[in-house]
Coordinates of C-alpha atoms and ligand atoms in Angstrom, one line a residue:
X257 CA -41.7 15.8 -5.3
X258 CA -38.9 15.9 -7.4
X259 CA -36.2 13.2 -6.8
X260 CA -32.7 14.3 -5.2
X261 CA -30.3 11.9 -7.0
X262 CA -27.4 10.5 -4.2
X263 CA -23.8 11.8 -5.0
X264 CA -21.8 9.4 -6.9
X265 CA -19.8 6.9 -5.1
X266 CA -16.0 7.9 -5.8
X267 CA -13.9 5.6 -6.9
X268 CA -10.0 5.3 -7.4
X269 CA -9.1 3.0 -9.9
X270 CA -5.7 1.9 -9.2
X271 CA -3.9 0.3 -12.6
X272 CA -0.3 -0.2 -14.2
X273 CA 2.3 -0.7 -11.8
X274 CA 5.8 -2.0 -11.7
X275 CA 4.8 -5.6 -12.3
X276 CA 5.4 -7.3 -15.8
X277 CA 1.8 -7.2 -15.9
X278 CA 1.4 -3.7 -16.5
X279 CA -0.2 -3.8 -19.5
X280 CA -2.8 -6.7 -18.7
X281 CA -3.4 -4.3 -15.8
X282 CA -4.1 -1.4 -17.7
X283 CA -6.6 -3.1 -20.8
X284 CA -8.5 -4.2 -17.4
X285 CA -8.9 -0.7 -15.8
X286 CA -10.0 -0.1 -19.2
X287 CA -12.7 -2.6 -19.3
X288 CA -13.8 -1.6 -16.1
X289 CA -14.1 2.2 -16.8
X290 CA -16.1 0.5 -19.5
X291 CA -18.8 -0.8 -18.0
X292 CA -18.6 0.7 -14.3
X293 CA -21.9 2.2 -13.4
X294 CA -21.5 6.3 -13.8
X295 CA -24.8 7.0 -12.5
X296 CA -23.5 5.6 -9.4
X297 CA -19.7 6.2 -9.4
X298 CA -17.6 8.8 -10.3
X299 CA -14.2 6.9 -11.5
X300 CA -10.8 8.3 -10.4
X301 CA -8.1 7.1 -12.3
X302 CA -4.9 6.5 -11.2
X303 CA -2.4 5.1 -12.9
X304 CA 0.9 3.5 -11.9
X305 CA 4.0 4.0 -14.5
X306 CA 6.2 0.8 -14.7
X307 CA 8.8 3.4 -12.8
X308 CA 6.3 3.4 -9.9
X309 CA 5.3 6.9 -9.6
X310 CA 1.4 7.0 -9.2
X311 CA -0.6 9.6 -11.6
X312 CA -3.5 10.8 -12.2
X313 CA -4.7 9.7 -15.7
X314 CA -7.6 9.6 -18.6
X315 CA -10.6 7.5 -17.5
X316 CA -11.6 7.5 -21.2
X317 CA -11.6 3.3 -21.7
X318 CA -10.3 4.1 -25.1
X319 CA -7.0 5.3 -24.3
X320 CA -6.8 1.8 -22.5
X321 CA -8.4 -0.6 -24.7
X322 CA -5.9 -2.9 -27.4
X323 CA -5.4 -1.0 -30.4
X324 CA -4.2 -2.9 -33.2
X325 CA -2.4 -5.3 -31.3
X326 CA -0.3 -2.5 -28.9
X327 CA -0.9 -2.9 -25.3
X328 CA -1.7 0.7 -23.2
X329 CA 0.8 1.7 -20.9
X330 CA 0.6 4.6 -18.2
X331 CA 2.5 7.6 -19.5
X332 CA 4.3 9.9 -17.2
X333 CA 2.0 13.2 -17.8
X334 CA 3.7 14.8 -15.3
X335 CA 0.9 14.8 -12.2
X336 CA 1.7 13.0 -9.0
X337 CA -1.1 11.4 -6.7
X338 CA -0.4 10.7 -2.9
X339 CA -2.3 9.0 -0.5
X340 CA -3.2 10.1 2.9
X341 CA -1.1 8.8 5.2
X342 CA -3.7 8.3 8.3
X343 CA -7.6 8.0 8.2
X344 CA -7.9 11.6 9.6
X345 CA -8.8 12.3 5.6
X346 CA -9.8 10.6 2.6
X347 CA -8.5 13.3 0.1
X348 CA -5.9 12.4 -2.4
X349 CA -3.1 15.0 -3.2
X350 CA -2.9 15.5 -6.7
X351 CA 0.2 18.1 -7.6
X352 CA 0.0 19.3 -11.6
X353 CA 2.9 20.2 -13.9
X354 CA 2.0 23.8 -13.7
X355 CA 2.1 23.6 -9.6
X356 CA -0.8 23.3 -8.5
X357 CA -2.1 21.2 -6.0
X358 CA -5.7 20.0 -6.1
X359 CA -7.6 17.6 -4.0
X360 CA -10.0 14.3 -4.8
X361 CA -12.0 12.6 -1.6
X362 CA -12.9 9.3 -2.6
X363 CA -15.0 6.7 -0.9
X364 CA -13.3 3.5 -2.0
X365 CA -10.2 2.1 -3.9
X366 CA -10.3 -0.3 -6.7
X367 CA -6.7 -1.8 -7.0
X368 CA -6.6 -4.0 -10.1
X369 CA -3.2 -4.9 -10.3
X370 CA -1.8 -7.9 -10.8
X371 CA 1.8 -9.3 -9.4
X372 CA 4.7 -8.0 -7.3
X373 CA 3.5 -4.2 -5.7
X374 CA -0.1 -4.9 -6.5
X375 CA -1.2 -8.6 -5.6
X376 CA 1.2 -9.2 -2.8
X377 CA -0.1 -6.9 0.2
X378 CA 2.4 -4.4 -0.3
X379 CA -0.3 -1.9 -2.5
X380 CA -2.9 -2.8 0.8
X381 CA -0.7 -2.0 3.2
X382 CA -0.7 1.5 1.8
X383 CA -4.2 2.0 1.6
X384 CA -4.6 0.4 5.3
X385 CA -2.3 2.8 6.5
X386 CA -4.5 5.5 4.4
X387 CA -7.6 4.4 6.3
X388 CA -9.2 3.8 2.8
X389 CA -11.8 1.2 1.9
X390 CA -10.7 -1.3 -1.3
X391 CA -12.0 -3.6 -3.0
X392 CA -10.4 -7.3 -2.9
X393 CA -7.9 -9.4 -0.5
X394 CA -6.3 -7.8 2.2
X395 CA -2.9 -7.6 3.3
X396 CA -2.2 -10.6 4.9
X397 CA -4.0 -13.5 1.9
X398 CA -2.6 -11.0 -0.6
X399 CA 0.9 -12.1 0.5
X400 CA 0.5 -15.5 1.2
X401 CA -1.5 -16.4 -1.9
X402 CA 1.6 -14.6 -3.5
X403 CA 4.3 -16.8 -2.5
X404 CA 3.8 -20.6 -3.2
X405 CA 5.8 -22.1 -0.5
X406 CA 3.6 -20.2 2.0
X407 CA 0.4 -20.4 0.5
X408 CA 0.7 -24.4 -0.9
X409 CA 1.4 -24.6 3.5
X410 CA -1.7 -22.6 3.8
X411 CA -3.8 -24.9 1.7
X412 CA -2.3 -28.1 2.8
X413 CA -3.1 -27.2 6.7
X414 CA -6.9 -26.6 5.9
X415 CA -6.6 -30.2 4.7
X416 CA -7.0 -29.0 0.3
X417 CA -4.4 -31.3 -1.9
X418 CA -1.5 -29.9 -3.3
X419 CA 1.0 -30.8 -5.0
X420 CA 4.7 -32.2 -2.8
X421 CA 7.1 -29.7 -3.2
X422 CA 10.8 -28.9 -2.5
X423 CA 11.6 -25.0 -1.5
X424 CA 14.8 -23.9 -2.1
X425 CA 16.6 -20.9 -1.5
X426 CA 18.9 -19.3 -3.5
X427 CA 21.7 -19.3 -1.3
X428 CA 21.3 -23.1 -0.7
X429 CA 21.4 -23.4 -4.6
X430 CA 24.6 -21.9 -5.3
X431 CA 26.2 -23.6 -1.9
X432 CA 25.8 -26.9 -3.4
X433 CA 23.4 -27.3 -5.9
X434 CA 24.1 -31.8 -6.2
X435 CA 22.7 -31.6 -2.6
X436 CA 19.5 -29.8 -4.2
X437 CA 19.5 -32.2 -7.3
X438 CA 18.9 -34.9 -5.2
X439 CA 17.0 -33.5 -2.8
X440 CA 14.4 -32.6 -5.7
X441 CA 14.6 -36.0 -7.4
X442 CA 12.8 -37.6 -4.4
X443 CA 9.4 -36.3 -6.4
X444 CA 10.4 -38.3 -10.2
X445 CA 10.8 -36.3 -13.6
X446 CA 9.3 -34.7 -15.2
X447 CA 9.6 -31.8 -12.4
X448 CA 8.4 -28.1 -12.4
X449 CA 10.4 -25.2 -11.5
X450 CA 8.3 -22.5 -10.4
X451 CA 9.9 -18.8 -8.4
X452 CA 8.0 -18.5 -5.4
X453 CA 6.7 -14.9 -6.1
X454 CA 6.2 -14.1 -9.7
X455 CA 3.1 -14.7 -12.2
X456 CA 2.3 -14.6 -15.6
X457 CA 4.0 -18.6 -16.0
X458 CA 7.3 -15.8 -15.7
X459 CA 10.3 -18.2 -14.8
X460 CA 8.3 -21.6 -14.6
X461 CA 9.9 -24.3 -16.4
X462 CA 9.2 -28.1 -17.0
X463 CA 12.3 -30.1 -16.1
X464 CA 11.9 -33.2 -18.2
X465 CA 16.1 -35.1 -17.0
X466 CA 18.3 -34.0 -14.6
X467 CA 20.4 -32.5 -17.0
X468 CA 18.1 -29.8 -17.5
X469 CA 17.7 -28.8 -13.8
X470 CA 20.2 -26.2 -13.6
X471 CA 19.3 -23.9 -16.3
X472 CA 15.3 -24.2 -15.0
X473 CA 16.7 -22.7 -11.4
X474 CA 19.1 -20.1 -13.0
X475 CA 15.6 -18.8 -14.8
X476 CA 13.3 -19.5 -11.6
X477 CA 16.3 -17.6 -9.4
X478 CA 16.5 -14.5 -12.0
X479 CA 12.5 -13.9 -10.8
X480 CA 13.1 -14.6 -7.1
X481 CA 15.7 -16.1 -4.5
X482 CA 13.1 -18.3 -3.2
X483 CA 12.2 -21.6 -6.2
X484 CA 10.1 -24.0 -5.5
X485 CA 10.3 -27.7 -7.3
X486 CA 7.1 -30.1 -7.6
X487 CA 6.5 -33.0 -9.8
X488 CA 4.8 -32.5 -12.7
X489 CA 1.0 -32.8 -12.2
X490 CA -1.0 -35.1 -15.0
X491 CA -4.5 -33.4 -15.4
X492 CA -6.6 -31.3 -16.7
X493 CA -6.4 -27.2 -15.2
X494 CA -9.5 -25.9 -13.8
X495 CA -10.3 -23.3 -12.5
X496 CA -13.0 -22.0 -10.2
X497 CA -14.1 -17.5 -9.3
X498 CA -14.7 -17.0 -5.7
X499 CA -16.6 -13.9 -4.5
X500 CA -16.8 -13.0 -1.1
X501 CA -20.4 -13.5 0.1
X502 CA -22.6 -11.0 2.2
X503 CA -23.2 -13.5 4.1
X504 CA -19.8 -14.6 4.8
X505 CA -19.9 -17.7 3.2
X506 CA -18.0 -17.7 -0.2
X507 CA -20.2 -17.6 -3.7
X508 CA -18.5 -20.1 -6.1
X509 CA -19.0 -19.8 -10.2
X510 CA -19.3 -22.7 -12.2
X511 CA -15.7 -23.8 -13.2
X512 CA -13.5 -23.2 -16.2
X513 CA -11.1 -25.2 -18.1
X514 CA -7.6 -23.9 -19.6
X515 CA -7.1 -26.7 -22.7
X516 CA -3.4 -26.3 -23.3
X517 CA -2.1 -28.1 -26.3
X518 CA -0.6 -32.1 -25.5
X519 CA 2.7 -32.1 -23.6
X520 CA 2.8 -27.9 -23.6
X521 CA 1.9 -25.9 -20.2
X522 CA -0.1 -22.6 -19.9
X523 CA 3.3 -20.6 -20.1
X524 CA 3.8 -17.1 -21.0
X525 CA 3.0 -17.4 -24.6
X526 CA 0.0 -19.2 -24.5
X527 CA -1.3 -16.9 -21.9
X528 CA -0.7 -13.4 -23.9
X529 CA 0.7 -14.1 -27.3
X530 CA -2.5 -16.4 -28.3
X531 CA -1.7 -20.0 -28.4
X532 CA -3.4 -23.1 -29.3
X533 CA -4.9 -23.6 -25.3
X534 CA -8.4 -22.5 -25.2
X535 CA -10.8 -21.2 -22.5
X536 CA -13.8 -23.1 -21.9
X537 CA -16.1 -21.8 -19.7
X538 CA -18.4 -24.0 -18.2
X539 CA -15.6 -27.0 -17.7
X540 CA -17.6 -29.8 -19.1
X541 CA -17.3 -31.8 -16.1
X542 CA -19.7 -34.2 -14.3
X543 CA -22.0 -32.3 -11.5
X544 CA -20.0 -34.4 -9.1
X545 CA -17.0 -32.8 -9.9
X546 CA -18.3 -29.2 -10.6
X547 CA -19.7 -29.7 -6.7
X548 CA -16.2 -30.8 -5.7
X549 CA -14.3 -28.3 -7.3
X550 CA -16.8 -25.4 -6.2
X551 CA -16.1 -26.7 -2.8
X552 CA -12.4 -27.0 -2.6
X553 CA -12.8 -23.1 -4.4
X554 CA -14.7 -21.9 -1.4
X555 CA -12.1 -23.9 1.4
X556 CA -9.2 -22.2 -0.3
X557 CA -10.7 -18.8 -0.2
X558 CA -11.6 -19.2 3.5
X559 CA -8.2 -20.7 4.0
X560 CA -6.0 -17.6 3.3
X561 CA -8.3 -15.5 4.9
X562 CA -10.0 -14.5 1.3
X563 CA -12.0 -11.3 1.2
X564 CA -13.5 -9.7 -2.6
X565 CA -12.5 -12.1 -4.7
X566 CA -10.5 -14.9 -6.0
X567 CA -9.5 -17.7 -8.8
X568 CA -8.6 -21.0 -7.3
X569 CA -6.5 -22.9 -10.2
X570 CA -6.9 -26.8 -9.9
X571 CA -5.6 -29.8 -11.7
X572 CA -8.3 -32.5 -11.9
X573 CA -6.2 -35.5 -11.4
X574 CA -7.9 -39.3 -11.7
X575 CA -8.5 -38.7 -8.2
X576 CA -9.6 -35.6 -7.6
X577 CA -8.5 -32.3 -7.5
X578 CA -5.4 -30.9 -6.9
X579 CA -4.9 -27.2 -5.9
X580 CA -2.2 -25.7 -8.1
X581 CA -2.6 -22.0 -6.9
X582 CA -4.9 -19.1 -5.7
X583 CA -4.4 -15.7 -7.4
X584 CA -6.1 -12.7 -5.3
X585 CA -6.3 -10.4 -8.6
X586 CA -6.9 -12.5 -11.3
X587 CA -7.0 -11.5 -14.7
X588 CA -10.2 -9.2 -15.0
X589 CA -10.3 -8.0 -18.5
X590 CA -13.9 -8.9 -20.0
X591 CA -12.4 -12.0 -21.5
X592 CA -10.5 -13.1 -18.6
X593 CA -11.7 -16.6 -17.0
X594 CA -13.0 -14.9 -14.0
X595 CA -15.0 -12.5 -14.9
X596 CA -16.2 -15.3 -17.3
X597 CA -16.0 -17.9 -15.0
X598 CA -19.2 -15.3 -13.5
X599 CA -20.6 -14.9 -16.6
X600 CA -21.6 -18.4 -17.3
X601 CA -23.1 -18.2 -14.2
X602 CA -25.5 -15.3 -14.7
X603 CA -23.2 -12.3 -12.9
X604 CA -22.6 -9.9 -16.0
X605 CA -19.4 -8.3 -15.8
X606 CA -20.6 -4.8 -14.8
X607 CA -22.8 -6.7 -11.9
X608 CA -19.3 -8.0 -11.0
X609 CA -17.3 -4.7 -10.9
X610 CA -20.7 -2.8 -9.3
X611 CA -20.8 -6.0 -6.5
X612 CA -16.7 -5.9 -6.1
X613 CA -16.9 -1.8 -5.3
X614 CA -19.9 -2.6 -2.7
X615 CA -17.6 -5.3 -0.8
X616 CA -15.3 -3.2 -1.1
X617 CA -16.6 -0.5 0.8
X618 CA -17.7 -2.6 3.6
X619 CA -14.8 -5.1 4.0
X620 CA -13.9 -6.4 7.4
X621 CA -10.4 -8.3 7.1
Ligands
LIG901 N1 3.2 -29.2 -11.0 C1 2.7 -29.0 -12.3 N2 2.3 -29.9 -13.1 C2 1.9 -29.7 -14.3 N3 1.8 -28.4 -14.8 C3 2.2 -27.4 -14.1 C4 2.7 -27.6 -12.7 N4 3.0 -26.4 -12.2 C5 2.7 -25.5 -13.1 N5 2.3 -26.1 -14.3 C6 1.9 -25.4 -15.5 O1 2.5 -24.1 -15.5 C7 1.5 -23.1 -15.5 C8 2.0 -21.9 -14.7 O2 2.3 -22.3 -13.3 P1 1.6 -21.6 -12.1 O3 2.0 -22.4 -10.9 O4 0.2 -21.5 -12.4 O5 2.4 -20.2 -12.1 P2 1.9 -18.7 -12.3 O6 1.7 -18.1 -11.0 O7 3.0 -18.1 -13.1 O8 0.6 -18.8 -13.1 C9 0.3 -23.7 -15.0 O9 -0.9 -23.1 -15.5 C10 0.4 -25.1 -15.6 O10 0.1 -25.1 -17.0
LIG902 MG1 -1.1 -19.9 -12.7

């Protein structure tokens, strides 16, 4: 009897975006059009402009690959994409230049977008208003793994180690910033100076004297009117993949290690314009401390209410580790830690993007 192959699984890629990471965004749709499995998915590709307005683009992983060092961006070509606005459908709305309107169903959205409108709950609020199934955190531990203060109060309740910190608002800086000088001083020097919401390193400085406090919260301010201050941490940055289990319980990879160069921090440059920090993926670390960070990597997931997927950034202190942060959509191109972080552990990156999609369609948050 001859075989009746089962339709495609449609999929909306969701890339680009109003974020600074835009580009990263958009060299990891293309990795995942790459590899993603087209026996069993159709891929529709939508791409966000950095204006915002949502299109309906190539799905060719060429046109969003690095070509001789440029970075892809989504071009306005002119179509238009718009969600449903209740479950009764799952039909996308595509108008054309020429006028007409065309429609796409599709099973499940892959949002792979990193930063403000994208990693922050605000891009799953509008497809949990749509009624659609995605792939990744939902709205809630999209939010609150955005915003440090929140999310280093998170951690801290569920008993993980963080780093102290000082929150200060904007308004309270420019009231009387000698009251915030002090008030930050209680934690030593050198300090960090980190915006609440942002990514990317974007806005974090290292505050080595008082004297250089003021222009660190001007910069941390220009990204957001919420700063945070901590002490610098001394030790080594690990970092451990989380994937939601089937099970429930979270899968952990074995960790990676970020070697930045002596006295430098994994800042904008070193993350995107190549620096002298390396990747290392495993961590070479005892088994004591790959158990322990595995651990604390599973906690934190479970802690913000973690569904898909996950890196949990550490520092591995003399005694023990130290969460730094938990980033819902972490960089996913094929040589991203997390996706190598999987690797290393025997999940190929198109076994990732194939297991991701199948969470996604089921996900209870
Ligand atoms: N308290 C700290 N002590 C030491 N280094 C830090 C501290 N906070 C941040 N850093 C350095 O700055 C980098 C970026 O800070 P991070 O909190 O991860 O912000 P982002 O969300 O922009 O990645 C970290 O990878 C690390 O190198
Ligand atoms: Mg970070």
């Amino acid at each position: 009897m001859p075989t009746i192959a089962p339709a495609p699984t449609t999929v909306a890629v969701l890339f680009g975006g109003r974020s600074s990471e835009h580009e990263i965004s958009c060299v990891t749709a293309g990795g995942i059009m790459d590899v993603v499995d087209r026996s069993a998915y159709a891929v529709v590709p939508i791409g966000i402009t950095k204006d915002g307005a949502f299109t309906l683009q190539s799905d060719d992983p060429a046109q969003w690959a690095l070509r001789d060092g440029a970075l892809p961006v989504v071009p306005d070509n002119g179509t238009r994409v718009a969600f449903p606005t209740s479950p009764a459908t799952n039909e996308l709305v595509i108008s054309h230049p020429d006028g007409a309107v065309t429609t796409i169903a599709v099973d499940v959205v892959f949002p792979i977008l990193h930063g403000p409108f994208g990693e922050d709950g605000t891009v799953q609020g509008l497809l949990e208003v749509a009624g659609l199934p995605y792939v990744g955190d939902g709205v809630l531990a999209s939010a609150l793994a955005m915003d440090k203060h929140t999310a280093k109060a998170v951690l801290e309740h569920a008993g993980l180690r963080v780093a102290p910190w000082t929150t200060v608002l904007r308004r309270q800086w420019t009231a009387d910033p000698d009251a915030v000088a002090d008030s930050v001083a209680v934690h030593g020097w050198p300090l960090f100076v980190k915006p609440a919401r942002a990514g990317s390193s974007m806005g974090v400085s290292r505050v080595d004297e008082p004297a250089e406090l003021a222009a660190a919260m001007d910069l941390a301010f220009e990204h957001d009117a919420k700063v945070i201050v901590e002490p610098r941490v001394v030790g080594r940055e690990v970092e451990v993949a989380v994937l939601e289990g089937r099970d429930g319980v979270p899968r952990t990879s074995l960790p990676g290690e970020i070697v930045v160069a002596e006295d430098g921090f994994y800042d904008f440059a070193s993350k995107y314009l190549g620096g002298d920090e390396a990747l290392l993926c495993p961590a070479p670390l005892t088994d004591d401390e790959t158990a322990a960070i595995r651990s604390v990597g599973a906690r934190a997931f479970e802690a913000i209410g973690g569904a898909g997927l996950a890196r949990v950034d550490c520092f591995l202190t003399d005694d023990g580790f130290v969460v730094n942060e938990v980033n819902t959509m972490p960089g996913f191109t094929p040589l991203s830690m997390y996706p190598r972080c999987w690797a290393a552990s025997g999940v190929s990156y198109g076994e990732l993007v194939t297991e991701l999609i199948e969470l996604g369609r089921v996900a209870v948050r």
